[in-house]
Backbone as CSV, one residue per row, in Angstrom:
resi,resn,N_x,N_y,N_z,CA_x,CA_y,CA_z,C_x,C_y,C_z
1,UNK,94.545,99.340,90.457,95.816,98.782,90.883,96.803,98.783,89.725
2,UNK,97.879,98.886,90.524,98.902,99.214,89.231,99.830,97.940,89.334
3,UNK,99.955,97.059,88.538,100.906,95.820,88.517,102.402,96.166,88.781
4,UNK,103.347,95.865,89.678,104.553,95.413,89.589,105.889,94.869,89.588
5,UNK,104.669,93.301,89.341,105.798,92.080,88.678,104.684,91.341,88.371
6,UNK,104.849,89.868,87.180,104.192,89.120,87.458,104.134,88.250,88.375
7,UNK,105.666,87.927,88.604,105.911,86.895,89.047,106.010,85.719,88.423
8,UNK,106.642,85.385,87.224,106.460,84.437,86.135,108.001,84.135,86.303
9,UNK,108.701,84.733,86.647,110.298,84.180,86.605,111.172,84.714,87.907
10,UNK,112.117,83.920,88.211,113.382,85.026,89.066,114.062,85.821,89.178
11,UNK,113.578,86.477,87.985,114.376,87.814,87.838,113.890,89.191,88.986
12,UNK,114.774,89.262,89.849,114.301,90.501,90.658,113.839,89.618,91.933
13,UNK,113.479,88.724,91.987,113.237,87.720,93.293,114.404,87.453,93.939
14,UNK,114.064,86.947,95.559,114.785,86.518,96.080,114.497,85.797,97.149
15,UNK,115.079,84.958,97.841,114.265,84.583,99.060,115.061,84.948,100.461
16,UNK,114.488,85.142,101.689,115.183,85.500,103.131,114.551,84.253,104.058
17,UNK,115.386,84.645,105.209,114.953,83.732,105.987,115.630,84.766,107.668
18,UNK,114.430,85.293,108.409,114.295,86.041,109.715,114.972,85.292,111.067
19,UNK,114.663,83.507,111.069,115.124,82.894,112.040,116.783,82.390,112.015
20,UNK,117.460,81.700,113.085,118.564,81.222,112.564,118.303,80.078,112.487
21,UNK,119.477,79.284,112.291,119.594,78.228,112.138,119.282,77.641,110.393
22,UNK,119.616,76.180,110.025,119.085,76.168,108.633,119.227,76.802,107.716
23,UNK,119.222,76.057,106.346,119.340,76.936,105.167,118.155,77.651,104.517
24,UNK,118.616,78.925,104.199,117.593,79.759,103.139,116.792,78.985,102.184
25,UNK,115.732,79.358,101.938,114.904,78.248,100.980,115.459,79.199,99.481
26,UNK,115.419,78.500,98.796,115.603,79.130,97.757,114.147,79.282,96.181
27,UNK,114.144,80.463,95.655,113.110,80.790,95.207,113.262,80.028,93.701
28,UNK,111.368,79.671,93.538,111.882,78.764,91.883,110.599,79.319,91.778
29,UNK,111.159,79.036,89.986,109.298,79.378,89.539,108.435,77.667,88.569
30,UNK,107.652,77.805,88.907,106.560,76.685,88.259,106.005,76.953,87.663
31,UNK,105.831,75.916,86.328,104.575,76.353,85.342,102.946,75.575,85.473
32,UNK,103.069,74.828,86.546,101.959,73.992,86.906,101.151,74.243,87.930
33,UNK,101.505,75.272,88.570,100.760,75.583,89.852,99.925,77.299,89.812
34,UNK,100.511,77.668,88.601,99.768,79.390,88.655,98.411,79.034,88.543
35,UNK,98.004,80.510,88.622,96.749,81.525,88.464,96.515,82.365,87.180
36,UNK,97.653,82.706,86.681,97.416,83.170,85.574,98.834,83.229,85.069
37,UNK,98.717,83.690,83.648,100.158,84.284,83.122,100.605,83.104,82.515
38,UNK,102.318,82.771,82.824,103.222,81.524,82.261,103.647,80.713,83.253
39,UNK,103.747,81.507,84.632,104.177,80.728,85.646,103.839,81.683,86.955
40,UNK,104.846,80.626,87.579,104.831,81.396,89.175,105.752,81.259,89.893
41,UNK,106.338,82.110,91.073,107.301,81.750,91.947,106.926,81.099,92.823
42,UNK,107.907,80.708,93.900,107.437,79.922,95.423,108.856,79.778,95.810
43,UNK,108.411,78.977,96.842,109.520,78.668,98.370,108.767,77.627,98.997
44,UNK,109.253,77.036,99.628,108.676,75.714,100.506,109.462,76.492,101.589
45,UNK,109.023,76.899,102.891,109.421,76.701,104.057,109.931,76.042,104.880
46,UNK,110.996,76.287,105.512,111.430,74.631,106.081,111.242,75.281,107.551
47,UNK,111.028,73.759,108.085,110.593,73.812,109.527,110.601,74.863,110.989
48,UNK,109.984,74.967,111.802,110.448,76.685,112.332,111.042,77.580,112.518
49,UNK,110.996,77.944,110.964,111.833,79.207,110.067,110.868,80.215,110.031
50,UNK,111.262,81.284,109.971,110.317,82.565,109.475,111.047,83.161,107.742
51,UNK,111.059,82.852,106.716,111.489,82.925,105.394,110.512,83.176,104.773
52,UNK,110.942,83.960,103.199,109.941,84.079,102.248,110.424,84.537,100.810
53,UNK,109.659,85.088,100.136,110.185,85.891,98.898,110.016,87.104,98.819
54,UNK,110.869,88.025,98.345,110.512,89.579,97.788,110.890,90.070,96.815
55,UNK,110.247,90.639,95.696,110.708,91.425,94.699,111.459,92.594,95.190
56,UNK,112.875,92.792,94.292,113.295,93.921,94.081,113.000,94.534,93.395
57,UNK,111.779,96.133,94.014,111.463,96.912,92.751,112.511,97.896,92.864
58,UNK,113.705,98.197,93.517,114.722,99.024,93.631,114.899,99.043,91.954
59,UNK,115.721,97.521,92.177,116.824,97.055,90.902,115.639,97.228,89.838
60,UNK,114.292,96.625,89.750,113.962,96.245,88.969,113.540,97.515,87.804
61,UNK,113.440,98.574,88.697,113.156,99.912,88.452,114.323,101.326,88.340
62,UNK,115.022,100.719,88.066,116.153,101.717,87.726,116.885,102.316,88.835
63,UNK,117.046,101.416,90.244,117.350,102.104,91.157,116.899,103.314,91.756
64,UNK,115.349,103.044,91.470,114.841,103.644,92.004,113.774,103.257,93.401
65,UNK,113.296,103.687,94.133,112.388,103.836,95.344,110.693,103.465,95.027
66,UNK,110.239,103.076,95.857,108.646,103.060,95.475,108.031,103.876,96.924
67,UNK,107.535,105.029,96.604,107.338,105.688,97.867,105.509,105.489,97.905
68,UNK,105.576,104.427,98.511,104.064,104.232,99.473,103.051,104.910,100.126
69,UNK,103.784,106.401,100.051,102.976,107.495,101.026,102.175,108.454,99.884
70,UNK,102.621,107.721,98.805,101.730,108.430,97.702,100.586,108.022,97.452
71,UNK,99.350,109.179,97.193,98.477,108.446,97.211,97.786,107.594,95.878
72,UNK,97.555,106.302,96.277,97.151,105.484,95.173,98.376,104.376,95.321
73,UNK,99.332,104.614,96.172,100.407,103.968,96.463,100.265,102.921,97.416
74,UNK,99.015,102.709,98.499,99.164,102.974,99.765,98.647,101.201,99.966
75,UNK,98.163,100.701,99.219,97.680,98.812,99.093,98.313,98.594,98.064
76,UNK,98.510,96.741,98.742,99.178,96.250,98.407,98.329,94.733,97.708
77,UNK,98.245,93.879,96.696,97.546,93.310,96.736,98.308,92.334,96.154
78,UNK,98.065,90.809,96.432,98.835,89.884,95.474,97.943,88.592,95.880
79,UNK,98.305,87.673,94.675,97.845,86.326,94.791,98.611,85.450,95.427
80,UNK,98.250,84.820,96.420,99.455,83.801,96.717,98.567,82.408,97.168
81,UNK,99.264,81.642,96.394,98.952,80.103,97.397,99.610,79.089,98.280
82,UNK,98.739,79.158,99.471,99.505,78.287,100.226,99.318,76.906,100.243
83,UNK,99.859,75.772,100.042,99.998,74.908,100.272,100.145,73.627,100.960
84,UNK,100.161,74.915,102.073,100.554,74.162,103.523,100.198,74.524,104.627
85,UNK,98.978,74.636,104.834,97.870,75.522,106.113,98.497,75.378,106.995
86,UNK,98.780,73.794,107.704,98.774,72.739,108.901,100.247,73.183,109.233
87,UNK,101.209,73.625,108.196,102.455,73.348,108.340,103.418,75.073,108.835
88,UNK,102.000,76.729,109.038,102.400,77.516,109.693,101.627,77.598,110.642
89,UNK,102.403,79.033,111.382,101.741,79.615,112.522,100.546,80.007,112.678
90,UNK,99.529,80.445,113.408,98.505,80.751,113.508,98.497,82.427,113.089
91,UNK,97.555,83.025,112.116,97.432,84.244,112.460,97.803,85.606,113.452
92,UNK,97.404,85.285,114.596,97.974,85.950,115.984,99.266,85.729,115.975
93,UNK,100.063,84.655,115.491,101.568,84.518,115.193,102.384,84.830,114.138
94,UNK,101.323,85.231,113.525,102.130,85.703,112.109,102.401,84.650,111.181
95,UNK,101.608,83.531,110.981,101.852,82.241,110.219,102.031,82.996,108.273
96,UNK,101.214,83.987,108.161,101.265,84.332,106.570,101.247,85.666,106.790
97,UNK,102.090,86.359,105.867,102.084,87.889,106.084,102.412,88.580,104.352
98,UNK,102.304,89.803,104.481,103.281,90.776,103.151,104.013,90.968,104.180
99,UNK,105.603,91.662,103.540,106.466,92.364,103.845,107.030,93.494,103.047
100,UNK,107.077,94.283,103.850,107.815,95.366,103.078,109.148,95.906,103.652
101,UNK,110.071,96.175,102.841,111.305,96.399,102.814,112.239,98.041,102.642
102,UNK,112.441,98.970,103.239,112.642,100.264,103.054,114.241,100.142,102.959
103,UNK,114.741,99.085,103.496,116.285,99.251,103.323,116.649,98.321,102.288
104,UNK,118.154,98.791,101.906,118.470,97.888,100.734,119.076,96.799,101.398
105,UNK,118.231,95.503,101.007,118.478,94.567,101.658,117.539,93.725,101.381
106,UNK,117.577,92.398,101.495,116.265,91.542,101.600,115.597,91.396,103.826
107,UNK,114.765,91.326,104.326,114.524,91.020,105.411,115.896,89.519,106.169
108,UNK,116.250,90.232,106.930,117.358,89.569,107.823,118.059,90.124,107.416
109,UNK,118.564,91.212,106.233,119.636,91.414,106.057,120.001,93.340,106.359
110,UNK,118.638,93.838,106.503,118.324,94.761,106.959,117.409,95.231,108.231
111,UNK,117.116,95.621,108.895,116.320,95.954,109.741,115.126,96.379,109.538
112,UNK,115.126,97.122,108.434,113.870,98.197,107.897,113.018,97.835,107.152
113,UNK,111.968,97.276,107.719,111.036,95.702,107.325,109.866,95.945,108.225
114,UNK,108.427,96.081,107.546,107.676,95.933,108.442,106.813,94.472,107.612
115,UNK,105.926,93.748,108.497,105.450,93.036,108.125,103.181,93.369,108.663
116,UNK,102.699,92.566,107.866,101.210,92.317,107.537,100.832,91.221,107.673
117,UNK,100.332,90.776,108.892,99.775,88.972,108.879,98.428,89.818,108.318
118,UNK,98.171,88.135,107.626,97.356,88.417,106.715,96.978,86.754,106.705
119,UNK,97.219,85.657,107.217,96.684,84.602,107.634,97.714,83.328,108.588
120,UNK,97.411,82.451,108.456,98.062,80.990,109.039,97.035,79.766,108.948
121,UNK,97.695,79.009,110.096,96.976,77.654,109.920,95.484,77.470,110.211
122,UNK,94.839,79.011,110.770,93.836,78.951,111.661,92.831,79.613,110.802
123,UNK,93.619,80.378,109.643,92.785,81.688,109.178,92.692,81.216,107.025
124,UNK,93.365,79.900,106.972,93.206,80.323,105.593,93.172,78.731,104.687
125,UNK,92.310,78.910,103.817,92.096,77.860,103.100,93.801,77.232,102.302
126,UNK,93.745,76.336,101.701,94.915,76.256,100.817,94.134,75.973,99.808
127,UNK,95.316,76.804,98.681,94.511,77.370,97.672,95.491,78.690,97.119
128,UNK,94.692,79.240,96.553,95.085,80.768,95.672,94.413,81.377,96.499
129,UNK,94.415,82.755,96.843,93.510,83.548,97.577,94.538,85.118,97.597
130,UNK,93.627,86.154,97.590,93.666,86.995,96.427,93.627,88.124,98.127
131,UNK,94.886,88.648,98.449,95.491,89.351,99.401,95.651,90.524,99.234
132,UNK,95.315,91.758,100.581,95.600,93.166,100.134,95.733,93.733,101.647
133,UNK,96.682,94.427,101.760,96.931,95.357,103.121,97.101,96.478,102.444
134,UNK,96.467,97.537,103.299,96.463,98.640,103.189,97.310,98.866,104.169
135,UNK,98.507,99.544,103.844,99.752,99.894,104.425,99.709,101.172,105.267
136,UNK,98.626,102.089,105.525,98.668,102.960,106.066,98.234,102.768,107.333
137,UNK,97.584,101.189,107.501,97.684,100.726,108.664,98.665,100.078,109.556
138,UNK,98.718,100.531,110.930,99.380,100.031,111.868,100.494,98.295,111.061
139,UNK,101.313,98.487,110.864,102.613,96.842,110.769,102.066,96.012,111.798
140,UNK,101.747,94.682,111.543,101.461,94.010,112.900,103.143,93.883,113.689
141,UNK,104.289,93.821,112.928,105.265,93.492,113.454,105.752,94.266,112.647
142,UNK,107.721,94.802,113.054,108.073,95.424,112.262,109.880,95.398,112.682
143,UNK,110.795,95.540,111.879,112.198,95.475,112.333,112.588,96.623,112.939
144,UNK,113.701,96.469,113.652,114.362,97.383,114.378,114.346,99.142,113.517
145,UNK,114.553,99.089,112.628,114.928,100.002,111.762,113.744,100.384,111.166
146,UNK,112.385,100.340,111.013,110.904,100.766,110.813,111.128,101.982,111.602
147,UNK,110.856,103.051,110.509,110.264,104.708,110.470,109.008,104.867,110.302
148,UNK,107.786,104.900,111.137,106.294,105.366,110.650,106.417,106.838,110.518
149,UNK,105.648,107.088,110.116,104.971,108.723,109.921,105.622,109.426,108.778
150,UNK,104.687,110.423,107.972,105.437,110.976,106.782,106.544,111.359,106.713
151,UNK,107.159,110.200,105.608,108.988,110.886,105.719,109.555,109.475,105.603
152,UNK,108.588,108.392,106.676,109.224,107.645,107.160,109.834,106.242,106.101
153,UNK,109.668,104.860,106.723,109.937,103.844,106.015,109.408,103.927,104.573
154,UNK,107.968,103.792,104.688,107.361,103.964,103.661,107.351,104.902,101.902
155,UNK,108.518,105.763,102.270,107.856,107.158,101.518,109.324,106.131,100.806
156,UNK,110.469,104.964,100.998,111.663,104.544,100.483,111.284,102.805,100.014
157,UNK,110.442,102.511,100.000,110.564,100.588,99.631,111.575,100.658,98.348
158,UNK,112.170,99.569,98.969,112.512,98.988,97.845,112.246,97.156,97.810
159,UNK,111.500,96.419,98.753,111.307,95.612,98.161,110.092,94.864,98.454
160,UNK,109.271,94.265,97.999,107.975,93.872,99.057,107.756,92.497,98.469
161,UNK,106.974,91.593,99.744,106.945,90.306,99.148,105.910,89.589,100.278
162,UNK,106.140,88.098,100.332,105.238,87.323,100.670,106.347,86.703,102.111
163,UNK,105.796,86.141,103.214,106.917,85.243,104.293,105.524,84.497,105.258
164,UNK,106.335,82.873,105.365,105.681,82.092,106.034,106.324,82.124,107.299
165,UNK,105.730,81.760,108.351,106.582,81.062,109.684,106.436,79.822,110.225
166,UNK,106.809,78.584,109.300,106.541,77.307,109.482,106.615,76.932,111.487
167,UNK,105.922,76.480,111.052,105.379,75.550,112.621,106.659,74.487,112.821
């Protein structure tokens, strides 16, 4: 695996939010709650919102693309802890997911977004727990603007990240 971000600061972060209503959570980093390194980012979710965080590896990378269809490209893996089992959706609902981002944009602000449940209230301890989708599988969900097949969304990310869907 090839690292890229730690996630130790806000630089290149950002946070979205998919539902209406309510304000955007906004992204901070902590030095008391990591796994490793100096720190960590987060978001608290607010109430039945679908929001989260994503790195910009566009910006972070010279305006450049991360094309996913390469191979060795193709998983995705990150640490994340949730905090708040009780307080998302169930799995089958998409309570914890990755996202990935092909348009320039954060999710809500683009279309071209597929997403990866990858747990909820039903499926996951709270805790740290150590996450990986292999992207060449089927999006459980995905935005209007999702291209599959070579060529498609994938072969353009520019941003990928973590999103809850509070209960």
């Amino acid at each position: 695996l090839t690292s890229i971000d730690n996630a130790d600061s806000i630089t290149n972060w950002d946070s979205y939010k998919l539902t209406a209503g309510g304000a955007t959570p906004s992204v901070a980093t902590v030095t008391d709650l990591k796994i490793e390194g100096t720190a960590c980012n987060g978001i608290k979710p607010t109430s039945s919102k679908d929001c989260g965080l994503v790195f910009d590896y566009f910006t972070a990378n010279g305006s450049t693309t991360l094309n996913m269809e390469t191979s060795g490209n193709e998983v995705l893996a990150m640490w994340i802890r949730q905090l708040f089992s009780g307080q998302v959706l169930s799995l089958a609902n998409g309570g914890l997911y990755i996202v990935v981002c092909a348009g320039d944009g954060v999710p809500g602000g683009t279309n071209n977004w597929a997403k990866w449940y990858i747990g909820g209230s039903d499926a996951n301890p709270d805790g740290w727990t150590w996450y990986q989708v292999d992207t060449r599988k089927t999006p459980s969900e995905t935005g209007a603007g999702w291209t599959a097949g070579p060529g498609g969304s994938l072969s353009t990310v520019y941003r990928i990240g973590i999103g809850a869907f509070a209960s």
